[in-house]
Coordinates of C-alpha atoms and ligand atoms in Angstrom, one line a residue:
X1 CA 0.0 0.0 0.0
X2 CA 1.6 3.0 -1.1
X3 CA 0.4 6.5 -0.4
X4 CA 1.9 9.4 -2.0
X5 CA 0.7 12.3 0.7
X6 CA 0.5 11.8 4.4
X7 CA -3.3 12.2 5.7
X8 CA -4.5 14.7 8.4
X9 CA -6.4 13.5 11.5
X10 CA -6.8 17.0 13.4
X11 CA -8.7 17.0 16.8
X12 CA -10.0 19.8 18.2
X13 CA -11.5 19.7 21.9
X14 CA -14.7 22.0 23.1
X15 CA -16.8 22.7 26.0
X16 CA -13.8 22.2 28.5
X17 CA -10.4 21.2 29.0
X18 CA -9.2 17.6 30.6
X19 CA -12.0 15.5 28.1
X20 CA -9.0 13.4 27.3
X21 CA -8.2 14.6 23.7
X22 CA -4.5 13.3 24.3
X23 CA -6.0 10.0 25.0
X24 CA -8.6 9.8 22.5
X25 CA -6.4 10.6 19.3
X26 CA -3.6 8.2 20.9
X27 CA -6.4 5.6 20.8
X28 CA -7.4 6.1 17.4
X29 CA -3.5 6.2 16.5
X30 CA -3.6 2.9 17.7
X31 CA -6.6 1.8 15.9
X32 CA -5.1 3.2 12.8
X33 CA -2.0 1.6 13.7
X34 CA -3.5 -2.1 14.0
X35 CA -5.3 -1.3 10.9
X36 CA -1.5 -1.6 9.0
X37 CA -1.4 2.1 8.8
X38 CA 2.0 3.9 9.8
X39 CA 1.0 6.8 12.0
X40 CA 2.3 9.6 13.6
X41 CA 1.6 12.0 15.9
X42 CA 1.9 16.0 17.0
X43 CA 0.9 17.7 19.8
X44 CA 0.5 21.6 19.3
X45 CA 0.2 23.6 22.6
X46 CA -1.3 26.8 22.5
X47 CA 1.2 28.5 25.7
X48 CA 3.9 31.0 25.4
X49 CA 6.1 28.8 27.8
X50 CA 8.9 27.9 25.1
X51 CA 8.6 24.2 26.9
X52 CA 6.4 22.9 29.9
X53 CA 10.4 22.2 31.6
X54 CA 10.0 25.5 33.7
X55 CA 6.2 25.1 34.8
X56 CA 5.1 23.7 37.7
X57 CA 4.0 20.3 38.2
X58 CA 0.7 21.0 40.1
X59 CA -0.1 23.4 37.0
X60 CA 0.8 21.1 33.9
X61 CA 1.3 17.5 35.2
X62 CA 3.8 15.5 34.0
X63 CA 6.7 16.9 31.7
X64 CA 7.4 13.9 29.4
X65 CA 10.9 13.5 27.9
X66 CA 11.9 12.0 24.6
X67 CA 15.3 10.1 23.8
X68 CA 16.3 13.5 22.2
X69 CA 16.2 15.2 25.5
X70 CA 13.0 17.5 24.8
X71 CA 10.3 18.2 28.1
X72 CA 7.4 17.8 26.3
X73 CA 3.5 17.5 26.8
X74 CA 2.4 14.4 29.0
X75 CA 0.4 13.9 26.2
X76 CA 3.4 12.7 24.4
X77 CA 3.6 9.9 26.6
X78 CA 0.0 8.5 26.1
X79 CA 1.4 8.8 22.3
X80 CA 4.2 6.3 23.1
X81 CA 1.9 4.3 25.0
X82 CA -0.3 3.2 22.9
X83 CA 1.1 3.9 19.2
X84 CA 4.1 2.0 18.1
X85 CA 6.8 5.0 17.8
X86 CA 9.5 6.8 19.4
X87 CA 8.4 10.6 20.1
X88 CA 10.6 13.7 19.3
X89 CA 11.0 17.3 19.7
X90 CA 9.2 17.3 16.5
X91 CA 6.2 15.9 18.4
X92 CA 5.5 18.9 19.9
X93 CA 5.7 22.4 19.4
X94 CA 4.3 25.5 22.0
X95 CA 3.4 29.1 20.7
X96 CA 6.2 30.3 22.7
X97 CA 8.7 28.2 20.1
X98 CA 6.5 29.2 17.2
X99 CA 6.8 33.1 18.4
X100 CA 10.5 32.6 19.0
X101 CA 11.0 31.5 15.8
X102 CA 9.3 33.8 13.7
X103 CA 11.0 36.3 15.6
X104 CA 14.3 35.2 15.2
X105 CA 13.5 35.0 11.4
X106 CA 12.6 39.1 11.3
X107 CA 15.4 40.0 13.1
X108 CA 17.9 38.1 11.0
X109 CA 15.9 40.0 8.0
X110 CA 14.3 36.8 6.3
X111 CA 10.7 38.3 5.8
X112 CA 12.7 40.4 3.5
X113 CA 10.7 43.8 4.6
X114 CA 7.6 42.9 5.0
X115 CA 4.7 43.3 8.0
X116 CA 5.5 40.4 10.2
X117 CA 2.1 38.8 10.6
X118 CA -0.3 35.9 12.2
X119 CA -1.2 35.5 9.1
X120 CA 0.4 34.4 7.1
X121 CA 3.6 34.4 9.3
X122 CA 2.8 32.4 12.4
X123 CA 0.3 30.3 10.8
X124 CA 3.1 29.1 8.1
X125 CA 5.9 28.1 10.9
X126 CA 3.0 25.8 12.1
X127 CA 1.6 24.6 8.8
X128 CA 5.8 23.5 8.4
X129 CA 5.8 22.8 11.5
X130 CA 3.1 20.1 11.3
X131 CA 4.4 19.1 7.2
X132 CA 8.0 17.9 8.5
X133 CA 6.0 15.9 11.6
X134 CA 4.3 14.1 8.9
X135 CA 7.1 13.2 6.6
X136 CA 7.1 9.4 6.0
X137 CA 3.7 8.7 7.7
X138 CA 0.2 7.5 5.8
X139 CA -1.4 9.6 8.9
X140 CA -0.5 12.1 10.4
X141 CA -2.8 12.9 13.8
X142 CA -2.4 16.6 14.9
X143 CA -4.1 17.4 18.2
X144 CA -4.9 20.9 18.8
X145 CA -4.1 21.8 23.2
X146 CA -6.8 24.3 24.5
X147 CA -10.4 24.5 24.0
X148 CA -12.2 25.7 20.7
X149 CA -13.3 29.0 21.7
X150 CA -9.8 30.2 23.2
X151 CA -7.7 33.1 22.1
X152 CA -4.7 31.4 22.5
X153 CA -5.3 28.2 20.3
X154 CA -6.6 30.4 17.0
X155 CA -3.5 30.6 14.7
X156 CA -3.3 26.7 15.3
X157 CA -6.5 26.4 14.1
X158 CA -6.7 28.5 11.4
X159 CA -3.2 27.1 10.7
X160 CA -4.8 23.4 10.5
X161 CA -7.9 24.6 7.9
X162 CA -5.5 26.7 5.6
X163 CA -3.9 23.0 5.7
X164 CA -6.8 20.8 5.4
X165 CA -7.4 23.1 2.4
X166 CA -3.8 22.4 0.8
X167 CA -3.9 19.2 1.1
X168 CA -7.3 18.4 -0.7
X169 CA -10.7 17.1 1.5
X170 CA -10.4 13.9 1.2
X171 CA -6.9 14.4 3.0
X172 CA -7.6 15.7 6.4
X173 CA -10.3 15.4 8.4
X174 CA -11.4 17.3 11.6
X175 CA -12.7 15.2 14.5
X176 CA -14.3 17.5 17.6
X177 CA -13.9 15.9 21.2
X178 CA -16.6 17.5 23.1
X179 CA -18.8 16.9 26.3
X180 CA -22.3 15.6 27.0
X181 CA -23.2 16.6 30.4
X182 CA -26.5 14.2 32.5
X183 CA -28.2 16.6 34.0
X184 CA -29.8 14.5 37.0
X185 CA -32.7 16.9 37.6
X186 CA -33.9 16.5 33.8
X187 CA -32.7 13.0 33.7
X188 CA -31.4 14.0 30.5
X189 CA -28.2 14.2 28.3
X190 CA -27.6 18.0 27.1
X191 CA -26.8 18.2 24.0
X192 CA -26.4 22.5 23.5
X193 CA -22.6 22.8 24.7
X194 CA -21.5 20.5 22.0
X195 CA -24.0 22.4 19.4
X196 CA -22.3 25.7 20.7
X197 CA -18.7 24.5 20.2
X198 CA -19.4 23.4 17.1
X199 CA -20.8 26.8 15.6
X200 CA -17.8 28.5 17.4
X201 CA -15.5 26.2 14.8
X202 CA -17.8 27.1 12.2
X203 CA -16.7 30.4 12.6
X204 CA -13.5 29.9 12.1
X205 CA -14.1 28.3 8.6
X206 CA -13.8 24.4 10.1
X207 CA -16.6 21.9 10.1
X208 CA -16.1 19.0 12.0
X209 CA -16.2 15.3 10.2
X210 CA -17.0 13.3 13.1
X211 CA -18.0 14.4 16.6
X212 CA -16.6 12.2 19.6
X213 CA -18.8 13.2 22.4
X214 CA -17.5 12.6 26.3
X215 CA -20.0 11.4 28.4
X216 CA -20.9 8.8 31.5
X217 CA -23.4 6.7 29.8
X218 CA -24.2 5.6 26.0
X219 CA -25.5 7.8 24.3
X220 CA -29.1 6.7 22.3
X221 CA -29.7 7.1 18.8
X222 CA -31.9 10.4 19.4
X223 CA -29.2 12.0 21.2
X224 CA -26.7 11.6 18.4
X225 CA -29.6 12.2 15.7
X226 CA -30.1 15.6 17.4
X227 CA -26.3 16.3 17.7
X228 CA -26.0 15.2 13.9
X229 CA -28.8 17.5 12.6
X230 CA -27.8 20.3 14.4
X231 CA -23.4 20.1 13.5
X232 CA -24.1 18.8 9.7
X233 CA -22.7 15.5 10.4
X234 CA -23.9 12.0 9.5
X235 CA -25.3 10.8 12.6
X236 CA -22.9 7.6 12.3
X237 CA -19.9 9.9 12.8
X238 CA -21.1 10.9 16.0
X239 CA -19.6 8.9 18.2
X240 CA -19.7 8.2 22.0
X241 CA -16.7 8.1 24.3
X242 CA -18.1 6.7 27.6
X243 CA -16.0 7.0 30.5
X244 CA -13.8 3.9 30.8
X245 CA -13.0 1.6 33.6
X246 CA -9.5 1.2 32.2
X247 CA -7.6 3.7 30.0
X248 CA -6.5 0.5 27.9
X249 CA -9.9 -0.3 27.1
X250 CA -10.5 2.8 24.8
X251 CA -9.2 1.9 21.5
X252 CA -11.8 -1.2 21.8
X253 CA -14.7 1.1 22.9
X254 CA -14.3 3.4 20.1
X255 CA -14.0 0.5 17.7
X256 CA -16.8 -0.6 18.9
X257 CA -18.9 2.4 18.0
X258 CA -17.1 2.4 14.6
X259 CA -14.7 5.6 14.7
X260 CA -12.1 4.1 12.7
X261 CA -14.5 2.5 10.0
X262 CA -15.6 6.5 10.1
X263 CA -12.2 7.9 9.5
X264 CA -10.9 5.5 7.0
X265 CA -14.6 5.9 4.6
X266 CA -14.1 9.8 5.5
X267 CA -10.1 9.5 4.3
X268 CA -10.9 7.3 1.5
X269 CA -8.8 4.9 2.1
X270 CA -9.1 1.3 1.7
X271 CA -7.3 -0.6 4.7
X272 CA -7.4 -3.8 6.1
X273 CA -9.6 -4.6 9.6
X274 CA -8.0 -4.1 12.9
X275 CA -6.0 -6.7 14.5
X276 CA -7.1 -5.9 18.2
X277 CA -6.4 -8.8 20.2
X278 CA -3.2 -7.4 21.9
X279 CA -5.5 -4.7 23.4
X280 CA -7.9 -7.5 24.4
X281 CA -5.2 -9.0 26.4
X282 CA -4.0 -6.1 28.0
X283 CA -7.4 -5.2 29.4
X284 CA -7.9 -8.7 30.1
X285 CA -4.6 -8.8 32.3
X286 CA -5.4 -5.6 33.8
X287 CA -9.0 -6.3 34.9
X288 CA -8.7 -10.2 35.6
X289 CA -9.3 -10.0 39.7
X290 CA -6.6 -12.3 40.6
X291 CA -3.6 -11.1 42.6
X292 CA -2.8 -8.0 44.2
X293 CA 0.1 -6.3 45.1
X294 CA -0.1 -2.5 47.3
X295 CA 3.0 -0.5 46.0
X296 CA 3.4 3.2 48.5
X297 CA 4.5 6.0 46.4
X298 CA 6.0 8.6 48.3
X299 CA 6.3 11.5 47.0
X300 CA 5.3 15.1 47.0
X301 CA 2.9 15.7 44.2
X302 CA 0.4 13.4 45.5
X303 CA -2.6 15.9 45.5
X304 CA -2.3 15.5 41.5
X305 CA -1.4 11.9 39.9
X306 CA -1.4 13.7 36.8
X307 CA 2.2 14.5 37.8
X308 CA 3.1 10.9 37.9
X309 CA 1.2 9.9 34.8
X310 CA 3.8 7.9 33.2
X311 CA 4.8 6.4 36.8
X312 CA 1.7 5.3 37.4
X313 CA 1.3 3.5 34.2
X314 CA 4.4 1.7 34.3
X315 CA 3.3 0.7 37.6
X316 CA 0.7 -0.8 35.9
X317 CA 2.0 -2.4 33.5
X318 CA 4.6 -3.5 35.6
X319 CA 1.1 -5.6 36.6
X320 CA 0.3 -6.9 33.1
X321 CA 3.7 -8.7 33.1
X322 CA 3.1 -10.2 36.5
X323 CA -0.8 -11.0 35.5
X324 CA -1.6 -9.5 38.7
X325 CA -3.7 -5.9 40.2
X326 CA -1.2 -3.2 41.5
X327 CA -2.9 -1.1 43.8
X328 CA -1.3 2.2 44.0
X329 CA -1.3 4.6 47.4
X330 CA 0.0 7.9 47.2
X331 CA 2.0 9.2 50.5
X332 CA 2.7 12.8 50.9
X333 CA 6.1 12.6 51.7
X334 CA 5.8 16.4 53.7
X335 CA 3.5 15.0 56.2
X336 CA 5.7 12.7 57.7
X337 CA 9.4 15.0 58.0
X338 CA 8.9 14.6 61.6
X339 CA 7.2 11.9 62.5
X340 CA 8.9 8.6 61.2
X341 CA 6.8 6.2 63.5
X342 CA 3.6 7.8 61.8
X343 CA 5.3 7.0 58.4
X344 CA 6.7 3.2 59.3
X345 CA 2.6 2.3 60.0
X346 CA 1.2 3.8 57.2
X347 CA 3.8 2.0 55.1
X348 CA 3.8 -1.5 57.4
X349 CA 1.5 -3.4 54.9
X350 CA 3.2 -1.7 51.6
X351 CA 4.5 -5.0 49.4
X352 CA 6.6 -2.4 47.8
X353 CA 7.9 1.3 48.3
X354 CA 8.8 3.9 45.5
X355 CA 10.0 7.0 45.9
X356 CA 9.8 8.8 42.5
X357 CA 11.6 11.9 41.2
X358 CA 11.5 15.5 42.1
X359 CA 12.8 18.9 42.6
X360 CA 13.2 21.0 46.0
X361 CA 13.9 20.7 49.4
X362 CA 10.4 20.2 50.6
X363 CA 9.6 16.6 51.5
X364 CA 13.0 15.3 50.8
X365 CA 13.1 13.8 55.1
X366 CA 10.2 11.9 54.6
X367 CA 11.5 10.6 51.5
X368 CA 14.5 9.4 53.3
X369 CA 12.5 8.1 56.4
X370 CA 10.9 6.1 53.6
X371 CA 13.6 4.5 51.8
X372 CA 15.1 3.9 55.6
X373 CA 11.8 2.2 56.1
X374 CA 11.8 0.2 53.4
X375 CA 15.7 -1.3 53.8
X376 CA 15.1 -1.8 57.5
X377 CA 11.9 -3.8 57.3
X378 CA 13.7 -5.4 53.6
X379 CA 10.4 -4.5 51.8
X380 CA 11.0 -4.3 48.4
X381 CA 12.3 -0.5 46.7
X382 CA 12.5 1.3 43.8
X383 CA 14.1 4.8 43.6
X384 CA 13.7 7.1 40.4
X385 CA 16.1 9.9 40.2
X386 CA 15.2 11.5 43.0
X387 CA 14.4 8.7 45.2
X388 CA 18.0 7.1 44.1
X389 CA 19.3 10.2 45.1
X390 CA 17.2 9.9 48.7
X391 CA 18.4 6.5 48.6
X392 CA 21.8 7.2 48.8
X393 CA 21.6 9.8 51.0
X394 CA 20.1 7.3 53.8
X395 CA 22.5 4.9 53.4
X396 CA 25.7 6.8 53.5
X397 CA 24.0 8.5 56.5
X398 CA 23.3 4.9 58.4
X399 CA 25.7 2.9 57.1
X400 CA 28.7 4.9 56.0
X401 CA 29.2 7.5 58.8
X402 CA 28.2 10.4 57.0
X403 CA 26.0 11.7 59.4
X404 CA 23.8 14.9 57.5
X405 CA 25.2 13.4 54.5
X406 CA 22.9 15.2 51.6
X407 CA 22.7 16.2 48.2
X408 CA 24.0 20.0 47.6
X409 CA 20.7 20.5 46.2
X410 CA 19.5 20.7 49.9
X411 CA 22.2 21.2 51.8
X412 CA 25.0 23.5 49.9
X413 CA 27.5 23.5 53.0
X414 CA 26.9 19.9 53.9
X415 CA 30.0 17.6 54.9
X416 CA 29.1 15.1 53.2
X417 CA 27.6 15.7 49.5
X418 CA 27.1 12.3 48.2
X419 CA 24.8 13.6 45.6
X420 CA 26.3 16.6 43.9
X421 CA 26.6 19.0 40.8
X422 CA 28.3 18.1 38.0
X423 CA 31.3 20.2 36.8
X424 CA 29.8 21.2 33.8
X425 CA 26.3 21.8 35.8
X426 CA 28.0 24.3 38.1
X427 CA 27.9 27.5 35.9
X428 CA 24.2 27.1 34.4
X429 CA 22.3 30.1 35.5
X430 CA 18.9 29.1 32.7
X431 CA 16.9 27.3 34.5
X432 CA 14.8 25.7 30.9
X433 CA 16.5 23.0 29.3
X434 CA 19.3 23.1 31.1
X435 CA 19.5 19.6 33.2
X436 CA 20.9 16.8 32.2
X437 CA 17.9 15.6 29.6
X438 CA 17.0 12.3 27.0
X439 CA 18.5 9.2 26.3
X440 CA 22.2 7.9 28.0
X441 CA 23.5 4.8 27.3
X442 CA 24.4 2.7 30.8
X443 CA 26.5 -0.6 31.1
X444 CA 24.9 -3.3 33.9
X445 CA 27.0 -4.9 35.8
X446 CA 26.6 -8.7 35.3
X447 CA 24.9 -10.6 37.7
X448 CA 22.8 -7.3 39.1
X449 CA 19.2 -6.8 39.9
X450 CA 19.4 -4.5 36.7
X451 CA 20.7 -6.8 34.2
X452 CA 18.9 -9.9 35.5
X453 CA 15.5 -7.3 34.7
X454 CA 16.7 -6.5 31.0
X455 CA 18.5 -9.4 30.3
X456 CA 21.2 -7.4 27.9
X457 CA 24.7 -5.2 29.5
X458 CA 23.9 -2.2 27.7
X459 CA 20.5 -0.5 28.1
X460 CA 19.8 3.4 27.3
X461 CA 17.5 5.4 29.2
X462 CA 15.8 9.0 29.5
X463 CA 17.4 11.5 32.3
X464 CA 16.0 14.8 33.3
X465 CA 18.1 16.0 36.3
X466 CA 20.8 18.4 37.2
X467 CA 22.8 16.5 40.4
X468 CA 24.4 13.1 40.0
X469 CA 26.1 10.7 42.1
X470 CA 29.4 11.9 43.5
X471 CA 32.0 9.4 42.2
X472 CA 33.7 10.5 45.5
X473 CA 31.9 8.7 47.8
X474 CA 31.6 5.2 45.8
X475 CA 34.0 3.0 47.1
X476 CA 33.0 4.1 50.4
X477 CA 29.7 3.1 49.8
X478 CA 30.2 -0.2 48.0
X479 CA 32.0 -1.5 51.1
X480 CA 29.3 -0.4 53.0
X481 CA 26.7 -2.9 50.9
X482 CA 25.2 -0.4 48.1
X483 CA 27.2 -1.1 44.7
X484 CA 26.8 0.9 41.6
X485 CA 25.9 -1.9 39.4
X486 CA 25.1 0.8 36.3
X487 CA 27.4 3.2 34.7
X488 CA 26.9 5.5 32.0
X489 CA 30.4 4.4 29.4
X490 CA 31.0 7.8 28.2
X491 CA 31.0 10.0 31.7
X492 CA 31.3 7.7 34.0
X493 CA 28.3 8.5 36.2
X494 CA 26.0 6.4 38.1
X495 CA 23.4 5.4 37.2
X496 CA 21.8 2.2 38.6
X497 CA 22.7 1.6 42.6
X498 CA 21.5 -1.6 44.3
X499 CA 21.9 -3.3 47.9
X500 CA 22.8 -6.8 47.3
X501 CA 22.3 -8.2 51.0
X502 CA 18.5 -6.7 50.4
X503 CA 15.6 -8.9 48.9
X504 CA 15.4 -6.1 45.9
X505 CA 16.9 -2.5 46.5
X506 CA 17.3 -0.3 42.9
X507 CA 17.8 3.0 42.6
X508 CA 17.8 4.3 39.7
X509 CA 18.7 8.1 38.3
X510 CA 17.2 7.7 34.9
X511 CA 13.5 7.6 34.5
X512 CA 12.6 4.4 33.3
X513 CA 8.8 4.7 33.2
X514 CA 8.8 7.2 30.3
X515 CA 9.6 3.9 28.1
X516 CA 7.3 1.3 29.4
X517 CA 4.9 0.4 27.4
X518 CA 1.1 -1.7 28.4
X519 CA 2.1 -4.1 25.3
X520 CA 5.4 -4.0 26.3
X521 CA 6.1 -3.5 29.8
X522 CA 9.3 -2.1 31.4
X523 CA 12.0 -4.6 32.5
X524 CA 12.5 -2.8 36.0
X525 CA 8.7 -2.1 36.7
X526 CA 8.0 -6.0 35.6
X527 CA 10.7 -6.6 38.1
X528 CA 9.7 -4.8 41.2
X529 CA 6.1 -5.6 41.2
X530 CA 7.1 -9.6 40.8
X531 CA 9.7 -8.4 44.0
X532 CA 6.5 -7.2 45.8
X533 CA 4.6 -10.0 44.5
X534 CA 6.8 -12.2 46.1
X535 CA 7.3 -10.3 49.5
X536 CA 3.8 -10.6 49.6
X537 CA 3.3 -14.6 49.1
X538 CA 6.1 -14.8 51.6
X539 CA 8.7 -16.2 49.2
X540 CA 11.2 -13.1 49.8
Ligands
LIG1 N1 16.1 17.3 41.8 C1 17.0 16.2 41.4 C2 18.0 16.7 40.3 O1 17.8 17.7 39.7 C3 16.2 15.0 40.9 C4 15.4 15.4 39.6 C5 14.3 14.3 39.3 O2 14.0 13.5 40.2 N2 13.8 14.4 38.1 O3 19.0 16.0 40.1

């Protein structure tokens, strides 16, 4: 099957924010996908923020990272999770790195003279923007951030019909996520906020395709009749997307109410049915009531799991490898700076204890009580980037006589900086982009935790941090009990730490979980929960 152009799939959002647009197109990606399609994906964000790298976590959730060191949407990450590809910096693109590039352009003179403009100016950095995304690709699936109605997100969208009109109709299709509200008192489903966003992209020159409508129950044939005579739509291509009991179940819902059959007849194209039974399995596996391991996170971002999206999936699917539930309970980590004993019961009947990544001082001592907790009482641990960092900090403090051991991220003046800056770190003053970021190669030592996990020496894995390991303090450490069983070949930093005498103790300062997949879960993740499995059963 040979296609000449690459096909648009853009997807706009009304009504409100948080529908799950992200999740939506990335299941349809990986409809398309089991359909023999090659698809891609991009993710246009409508804030001035060059990157979400500088933005607080409770604000933007996660900050995903690609092998080429970008801090993209966590949107990016459902992408990876559910289509087959490797994300990039061409994956996503903000207004602030449209604006900064069209104004780099004036100043070196490239407009040649002429009144820099949205249009056509802005609007054609993202119409190349979103052609070199699509290079190579049958599809191309282009969500638009923000809600149809905002200031913010209308060059993208008159970007994406100048486009659409380019490329010829039967090219590039628009498909509007919106939201049907129950109203309890009327025992009714409202249809008038999806007719309103709809005439507010009529507006703007786009008519929707297919309408994908959010709501908490099926919606009946009248509902979607009404919605399709009111927003000129074929009442087939309006489409329900119930609320789901797991994420992994989407791609079969929607397939079920035919929204791939609908794109491919609206495309033209003639493709092959769906091979869907991996999906099947992995919902199978993740619903199937059998057992049940309770991993603690703590950590400081509890009041929002959006922060930990990609953690908490891994987690997950750390579960689909070991065919068993993983309950997850989040522990604020700040709660508990003074009051181990308080900590120790709340963790007592944890089968496993994480303590994910970070930034700041806040929280960092209950972290540390944690990880104590968990290599006293020889319950299984995980540390990620930060909580390697924590890790090492309690053990050179109780093992290694480095009392107020710390990292110099909290403790500039302390005696003992086990965690530290790196040379080269030391003069950054920006604080976006300027950590250590994407993919690093790592060599396992043989025999380790690590390299039993991935079976291979030499892994590569995403970083986003600015302290390391200080090389200083490893050979006082490793005859102490905690051996740096992962090295990066080129700089020689640390990377993996373990504690051999322990049932299972990794730290790790890489972020493994932005790379496991549900169809393919992460080595260390599978690991861990079989670790905790096993505490559990008593076999540990
Ligand atoms: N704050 C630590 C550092 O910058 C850890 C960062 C993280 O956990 N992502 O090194």
């Amino acid at each position: 099957m040979v296609y000449k152009h690459t096909k648009f799939i853009f997807v706009t959002g009304g009504v409100a924010s948080s529908l799950g647009k992200g999740l939506t197109a990335a299941a349809l990606g990986a409809l398309l996908e089991a359909r023999g399609l090659n698809v891609s994906v991009l993710k246009m964000d409508p804030y001035i923020n060059v990157d979400p790298g500088t933005m607080n976590p409770f604000q933007h959730g996660e900050v995903f990272v690609t092998d080429d060191g970008a801090e993209t949407d966590l949107d990016l990450g459902h992408y990876e999770r559910f289509l087959d590809i490797t994300t990039t910096r061409k994956n996503n693109f903000t207004s602030g790195q449209i604006y900064d590039a069209v104004i780099k352009k004036e100043r070196r003179g490239d407009y040649l003279g002429a009144t820099v403009q949205v249009i056509p100016h802005v609007t054609n950095e993202i119409k190349d923007r979103i052609m070199a995304a699509a290079e190579g690709r049958d599809i191309l699936l282009v969500e638009v951030g923000g809600t149809v109605g905002d200031i913010e997100s209308l060059p993208f969208l008159e970007a994406a019909r100048q486009l659409s009109f380019d490329v010829g109709e039967d090219n590039a299709i628009f498909i509007h996520l919106t939201f049907v509200p129950f109203i309890a008192a009327a025992s009714e489903l409202k249809t008038k906020p999806t007719q309103h966003s709809v005439k507010a992209l009529l507006e703007i020159g786009i008519q929707p395709d297919i309408i994908v409508c959010r709501t908490d129950r099926p919606l009946p044939q009248d509902v979607k009749k009404k919605i399709a005579l009111f927003c000129n739509v074929r009442v087939g291509r309006v489409i329900t997307a119930e609320d789901q009991r797991t994420i992994y179940n989407l791609p079969l819902a929607l397939h079920a109410e035919g929204l791939d059959d609908q794109v491919i007849e609206a495309l033209k194209m003639w493709v092959k049915k769906p091979d869907l039974s991996a999906w099947e399995k992995v919902v199978h596996e993740t619903e199937r009531p059998s057992d049940e391991v309770r991993i603690a996170i703590v950590g400081k971002y509890t009041d929002l799991v959006e922060s930990y999206k990609s953690l908490n999936e891994a987690l997950k699917h750390g579960g689909i490898a070991n065919e068993c539930r993983v309950r997850l309970d989040y522990i604020d980590s700040e709660k508990f700076e003074d009051d181990a004993s308080a900590l120790g019961e709340l963790l007592a009947d944890a089968d496993g204890i994480l303590v994910p990544g970070g930034f700041g001082h806040r929280g960092i001592e209950g972290k540390i009580a944690a990880v104590r907790h968990a290599r006293e009482a020889r319950i299984p641990f995980f540390g990620i980037c930060l909580g390697m960092q924590c890790a090492v900090i309690e053990y050179a403090r109780a093992l290694a006589d480095c009392a107020r051991a710390n990292s110099t991220e909290f403790d500039a003046d302390t005696p003992h900086p086990v965690i530290h800056l790196m040379e080269a770190q030391k003069g950054v003053a920006d604080k976006g982009g300027s950590m250590r970021l994407g993919a690093y190669d790592c060599n396992l030592q043989p025999e380790s935790l690590a390299y039993q996990a991935y079976g291979k020496r030499l892994i590569s894995e995403r970083h986003r941090h600015r302290f390391e390991f200080n090389n200083a303090y490893r050979e006082r450490l490793a005859e102490r009990g905690m051996i740096a069983t992962g090295v990066n070949p080129d700089l020689g930093l640390v990377e993996v730490i373990e504690v051999p005498a322990h049932p299972w103790f990794v730290g790790v300062q890489f972020h493994p979980e932005y790379k496991s997949r549900p169809l393919a879960p992460h080595p260390l993740f599978a690991a861990f929960v079989r670790a905790s499995l096993d505490k559990k059963r008593g076999s540990r």
